[in-house]
CSV table of C-alpha atoms and ligand atoms in Angstrom, one decimal:
chain,number,residue,atom,x,y,z
W,627,UNK,CA,86.2,109.6,80.3
W,628,UNK,CA,90.9,110.4,80.7
W,629,UNK,CA,91.3,111.1,84.4
W,630,UNK,CA,93.8,112.2,86.5
W,631,UNK,CA,95.0,111.1,89.5
W,632,UNK,CA,96.4,112.8,92.5
W,633,UNK,CA,97.4,112.6,95.8
W,634,UNK,CA,100.0,112.1,98.3
W,635,UNK,CA,101.5,108.8,98.5
W,636,UNK,CA,99.4,106.1,100.7
W,637,UNK,CA,96.1,108.7,99.8
W,638,UNK,CA,95.3,105.3,98.1
W,639,UNK,CA,95.3,106.7,94.4
W,640,UNK,CA,96.1,103.0,92.9
W,641,UNK,CA,93.1,101.1,95.0
W,642,UNK,CA,91.0,104.1,93.7
W,643,UNK,CA,92.4,103.5,89.9
W,644,UNK,CA,92.5,100.2,90.0
W,645,UNK,CA,88.6,99.9,90.2
W,646,UNK,CA,87.5,103.2,89.0
W,647,UNK,CA,89.6,101.7,86.2
W,648,UNK,CA,87.5,99.1,86.1
W,649,UNK,CA,84.3,100.2,86.9
W,650,UNK,CA,84.7,103.1,84.0
W,651,UNK,CA,85.8,100.6,81.0
W,652,UNK,CA,89.1,102.3,81.0
W,653,UNK,CA,93.2,100.8,81.9
W,654,UNK,CA,95.1,102.0,84.9
W,655,UNK,CA,98.5,103.7,83.9
W,656,UNK,CA,100.0,104.4,86.4
W,657,UNK,CA,103.9,105.2,86.1
W,658,UNK,CA,104.7,103.7,89.3
W,659,UNK,CA,103.9,100.2,88.3
W,660,UNK,CA,105.5,100.8,84.7
W,661,UNK,CA,109.3,101.9,87.0
W,662,UNK,CA,108.5,98.5,89.1
W,663,UNK,CA,107.3,96.2,85.8
W,664,UNK,CA,110.6,97.9,84.1
W,665,UNK,CA,112.9,97.1,87.0
W,666,UNK,CA,111.6,93.7,88.4
W,667,UNK,CA,112.5,93.2,84.2
W,668,UNK,CA,116.4,95.1,84.9
W,669,UNK,CA,115.5,96.9,81.9
W,670,UNK,CA,118.0,100.0,81.5
W,671,UNK,CA,114.9,102.5,81.7
W,672,UNK,CA,114.2,100.5,85.1
W,673,UNK,CA,118.4,100.6,85.6
W,674,UNK,CA,118.3,104.5,85.5
W,675,UNK,CA,114.9,105.1,88.3
W,676,UNK,CA,116.0,102.0,90.3
W,677,UNK,CA,117.8,104.6,92.5
W,678,UNK,CA,116.0,107.7,92.4
W,679,UNK,CA,112.4,105.1,93.3
W,680,UNK,CA,114.3,103.7,96.2
W,681,UNK,CA,115.5,107.3,97.4
W,682,UNK,CA,111.5,108.5,97.3
W,683,UNK,CA,113.1,111.0,94.7
W,684,UNK,CA,110.8,111.7,91.7
W,685,UNK,CA,112.2,109.8,88.9
W,686,UNK,CA,114.0,112.7,86.5
W,687,UNK,CA,111.1,114.7,83.7
W,688,UNK,CA,113.0,112.8,80.3
W,689,UNK,CA,113.0,109.0,81.9
W,690,UNK,CA,109.3,109.9,82.6
W,691,UNK,CA,107.7,111.8,80.4
W,692,UNK,CA,108.6,109.7,77.3
W,693,UNK,CA,107.6,106.5,79.6
W,694,UNK,CA,104.3,107.5,80.3
W,695,UNK,CA,103.2,109.2,77.0
W,696,UNK,CA,104.7,105.1,75.1
W,697,UNK,CA,102.2,104.0,77.7
W,698,UNK,CA,99.5,106.4,76.7
W,699,UNK,CA,99.9,106.0,72.7
W,700,UNK,CA,98.9,101.8,73.2
W,701,UNK,CA,96.2,101.1,71.4
W,702,UNK,CA,93.2,100.3,74.4
W,703,UNK,CA,94.2,104.1,75.7
W,704,UNK,CA,93.1,105.6,72.6
W,705,UNK,CA,88.6,106.0,74.5
W,706,UNK,CA,90.2,107.4,77.7
W,707,UNK,CA,92.9,106.5,80.7
W,708,UNK,CA,93.3,106.7,84.2
W,709,UNK,CA,96.6,108.1,85.1
W,710,UNK,CA,97.6,107.1,88.4
W,711,UNK,CA,101.0,108.7,90.1
W,712,UNK,CA,101.5,111.1,86.4
W,713,UNK,CA,102.1,114.1,86.0
W,714,UNK,CA,103.8,114.6,89.3
W,715,UNK,CA,105.0,117.7,88.5
W,716,UNK,CA,104.2,121.1,87.0
W,717,UNK,CA,106.7,120.1,83.7
W,718,UNK,CA,105.1,116.9,83.0
W,719,UNK,CA,101.5,118.6,83.5
W,720,UNK,CA,102.4,121.3,80.5
W,721,UNK,CA,103.5,118.3,78.6
W,722,UNK,CA,100.9,116.3,78.7
W,723,UNK,CA,98.8,119.3,77.8
W,724,UNK,CA,101.1,118.8,74.6
W,725,UNK,CA,100.8,115.2,73.9
W,726,UNK,CA,97.2,115.5,74.5
W,727,UNK,CA,97.0,118.9,72.0
W,728,UNK,CA,99.0,116.9,69.7
W,729,UNK,CA,95.8,113.6,69.3
W,730,UNK,CA,92.8,116.5,69.8
W,731,UNK,CA,91.8,115.6,73.2
W,732,UNK,CA,91.0,116.6,76.1
W,733,UNK,CA,91.8,115.5,80.0
W,734,UNK,CA,87.8,115.6,81.3
W,735,UNK,CA,89.0,115.8,85.3
W,736,UNK,CA,91.8,115.6,88.3
W,737,UNK,CA,90.1,113.6,91.0
W,738,UNK,CA,92.2,114.7,94.0
W,739,UNK,CA,92.0,112.3,97.0
W,740,UNK,CA,92.7,114.2,100.4
W,741,UNK,CA,93.7,112.4,103.3
W,742,UNK,CA,95.9,114.1,106.4
W,743,UNK,CA,99.3,113.6,106.9
W,744,UNK,CA,99.5,111.2,110.2
W,745,UNK,CA,96.9,108.8,108.1
W,746,UNK,CA,99.1,108.4,105.0
W,747,UNK,CA,102.0,107.0,107.2
W,748,UNK,CA,100.2,104.9,108.5
W,749,UNK,CA,98.2,103.1,105.9
W,750,UNK,CA,102.5,103.2,104.0
W,751,UNK,CA,103.6,101.3,106.3
W,752,UNK,CA,101.1,98.9,106.5
W,753,UNK,CA,100.7,98.4,103.0
W,754,UNK,CA,101.0,95.1,101.2
W,755,UNK,CA,101.1,94.9,97.3
W,756,UNK,CA,101.3,91.3,94.9
W,757,UNK,CA,103.9,90.6,93.0
W,758,UNK,CA,102.1,89.9,89.9
W,759,UNK,CA,99.6,93.2,89.1
W,760,UNK,CA,100.8,96.0,91.6
W,761,UNK,CA,97.8,97.3,91.8
W,762,UNK,CA,95.9,94.5,93.3
W,763,UNK,CA,96.8,96.4,97.0
W,764,UNK,CA,96.8,95.6,100.7
W,765,UNK,CA,96.7,96.8,104.1
W,766,UNK,CA,97.8,94.5,106.8
W,767,UNK,CA,95.0,96.6,109.2
W,768,UNK,CA,92.8,98.4,106.8
W,769,UNK,CA,92.5,96.3,104.0
W,770,UNK,CA,94.1,92.5,104.8
W,771,UNK,CA,93.7,89.7,102.4
W,772,UNK,CA,92.4,86.6,103.3
W,773,UNK,CA,94.4,84.4,103.9
W,774,UNK,CA,98.4,86.4,104.8
W,775,UNK,CA,101.0,87.5,102.0
W,776,UNK,CA,98.3,85.9,99.7
W,777,UNK,CA,96.6,88.1,96.9
W,778,UNK,CA,93.0,87.5,96.7
W,779,UNK,CA,92.4,88.7,93.2
W,780,UNK,CA,95.1,86.0,91.9
W,781,UNK,CA,97.0,84.6,94.2
W,782,UNK,CA,100.0,86.6,93.9
W,783,UNK,CA,102.5,86.5,96.8
W,784,UNK,CA,102.5,90.2,98.9
W,785,UNK,CA,105.5,92.2,99.3
W,786,UNK,CA,105.7,95.4,101.4
W,787,UNK,CA,108.3,98.0,98.4
W,788,UNK,CA,111.7,98.8,99.6
W,789,UNK,CA,110.6,102.5,99.0
W,790,UNK,CA,107.4,102.2,102.0
W,791,UNK,CA,109.1,103.0,105.3
W,792,UNK,CA,109.1,105.9,107.4
W,793,UNK,CA,112.3,107.5,106.4
W,794,UNK,CA,111.1,106.6,102.3
W,795,UNK,CA,107.9,108.6,103.1
W,796,UNK,CA,108.9,111.9,104.7
W,797,UNK,CA,110.9,111.9,101.6
W,798,UNK,CA,108.2,110.6,99.6
W,799,UNK,CA,106.0,113.1,101.3
W,800,UNK,CA,108.5,116.3,101.1
W,801,UNK,CA,108.6,115.9,97.3
W,802,UNK,CA,104.7,115.6,96.7
W,803,UNK,CA,104.3,118.8,98.9
W,804,UNK,CA,107.6,121.1,97.1
W,805,UNK,CA,107.2,119.5,94.2
W,806,UNK,CA,103.6,117.2,93.0
W,807,UNK,CA,100.7,120.0,94.8
W,808,UNK,CA,101.2,122.7,92.5
W,809,UNK,CA,99.7,121.2,90.1
W,810,UNK,CA,96.2,121.2,92.1
W,811,UNK,CA,96.6,125.2,91.4
W,812,UNK,CA,97.1,124.1,87.6
W,813,UNK,CA,93.8,122.6,87.6
W,814,UNK,CA,91.7,123.4,89.3
W,815,UNK,CA,92.3,126.9,87.2
W,816,UNK,CA,91.5,125.2,84.3
W,817,UNK,CA,88.5,124.2,86.4
W,818,UNK,CA,89.6,120.1,86.2
W,819,UNK,CA,89.8,119.8,89.9
W,820,UNK,CA,87.1,118.5,92.1
W,821,UNK,CA,88.5,117.0,95.1
W,822,UNK,CA,87.4,114.1,97.7
W,823,UNK,CA,88.0,113.5,101.2
W,824,UNK,CA,90.0,110.1,100.6
W,825,UNK,CA,89.6,108.8,104.6
W,826,UNK,CA,87.0,105.9,104.7
W,827,UNK,CA,86.5,102.5,103.8
W,828,UNK,CA,87.6,102.3,100.2
W,829,UNK,CA,84.4,101.7,98.8
W,830,UNK,CA,83.3,104.9,99.8
W,831,UNK,CA,85.7,106.5,98.2
W,832,UNK,CA,85.0,104.9,95.9
W,833,UNK,CA,81.0,106.3,95.6
W,834,UNK,CA,82.3,109.2,96.9
W,835,UNK,CA,84.7,109.5,93.4
W,836,UNK,CA,82.2,108.8,90.6
W,837,UNK,CA,79.9,111.2,91.9
W,838,UNK,CA,82.5,113.6,91.7
W,839,UNK,CA,83.7,113.0,88.8
W,840,UNK,CA,80.0,112.6,87.8
W,841,UNK,CA,79.2,115.8,84.8
W,842,UNK,CA,83.4,116.0,84.1
F,1491,LIG,P1,102.4,106.7,96.1
F,1491,LIG,O1,102.1,107.1,95.4
F,1491,LIG,O2,102.9,106.0,97.0
F,1491,LIG,O3,104.5,107.3,96.3
F,1491,LIG,P2,103.9,105.6,93.3
F,1491,LIG,O4,104.5,103.8,92.4
F,1491,LIG,O5,102.6,105.9,92.3
F,1491,LIG,O6,103.6,105.6,94.8
F,1491,LIG,O7,105.9,105.5,93.5
F,1491,LIG,C1,106.8,105.2,93.3
F,1491,LIG,C2,107.7,106.2,93.0
F,1491,LIG,O8,107.8,106.3,91.7
F,1491,LIG,C3,107.8,107.4,93.5
F,1491,LIG,O9,108.4,107.8,95.3
F,1491,LIG,C4,108.7,108.3,92.3
F,1491,LIG,O10,110.1,107.6,92.4
F,1491,LIG,C5,108.3,107.4,91.0
F,1491,LIG,N1,107.7,108.4,90.3
F,1491,LIG,C6,106.6,107.3,90.3
F,1491,LIG,N2,105.6,108.4,89.0
F,1491,LIG,C7,106.8,109.4,88.4
F,1491,LIG,C8,106.4,109.9,88.1
F,1491,LIG,N3,105.6,110.8,87.2
F,1491,LIG,N4,107.4,111.3,88.3
F,1491,LIG,C9,108.1,111.1,88.4
F,1491,LIG,N5,108.9,109.9,89.1
F,1491,LIG,C10,107.6,109.2,89.5
């Protein structure tokens, strides 16, 4: 399956993508994780992306699209993938259409996670990520690790993202409303969109997601 996940920052895209990718046996491709890996390895791409990310702004398309395309062309993505955080504006959505058309493939569905804004801010403020694998995501209250500061899945150190402050979250939400939300209509027009409420337990949202994607 080829799926795109959309939803505001803090909607739980990373958390759901991690579980869904395992369940569906497809790779989880997160542009945010790819940028963070580049930053921690101090690559040229990481250096270019860092200032935008730290400000809560979208990284320019010239950087993002090439990186996403490279990742999608890896052998493990040949049979499908779950895109998390890409596309994030209409230009990227159209670029993705071209990439897929050139490869003779198409998306199966676009899953939109809906969450009220005050919940988004609460989720992000308590979010903790694993240094070893950014898709191991916890929350100090809603999904706490067994041992504070330690990843349940691999024992890695948990940390808080530098853009997970309330001030940066506001900027990220503005970016989401002005730039990312238009892609929801774009995919609805193509009959690809399924929207689910992303409130409740992680496992409940996963069940809703699988049910919504069934038949796609
Ligand atoms: P969240 O969904 O919680 O905002 P991500 O890890 O997906 O977190 O993204 C973090 C940051 O990475 C974004 O604020 C943005 O700066 C950058 N980023 C990720 N994906 C994209 C993209 N497709 N286009 C532009 N910037 C991106």
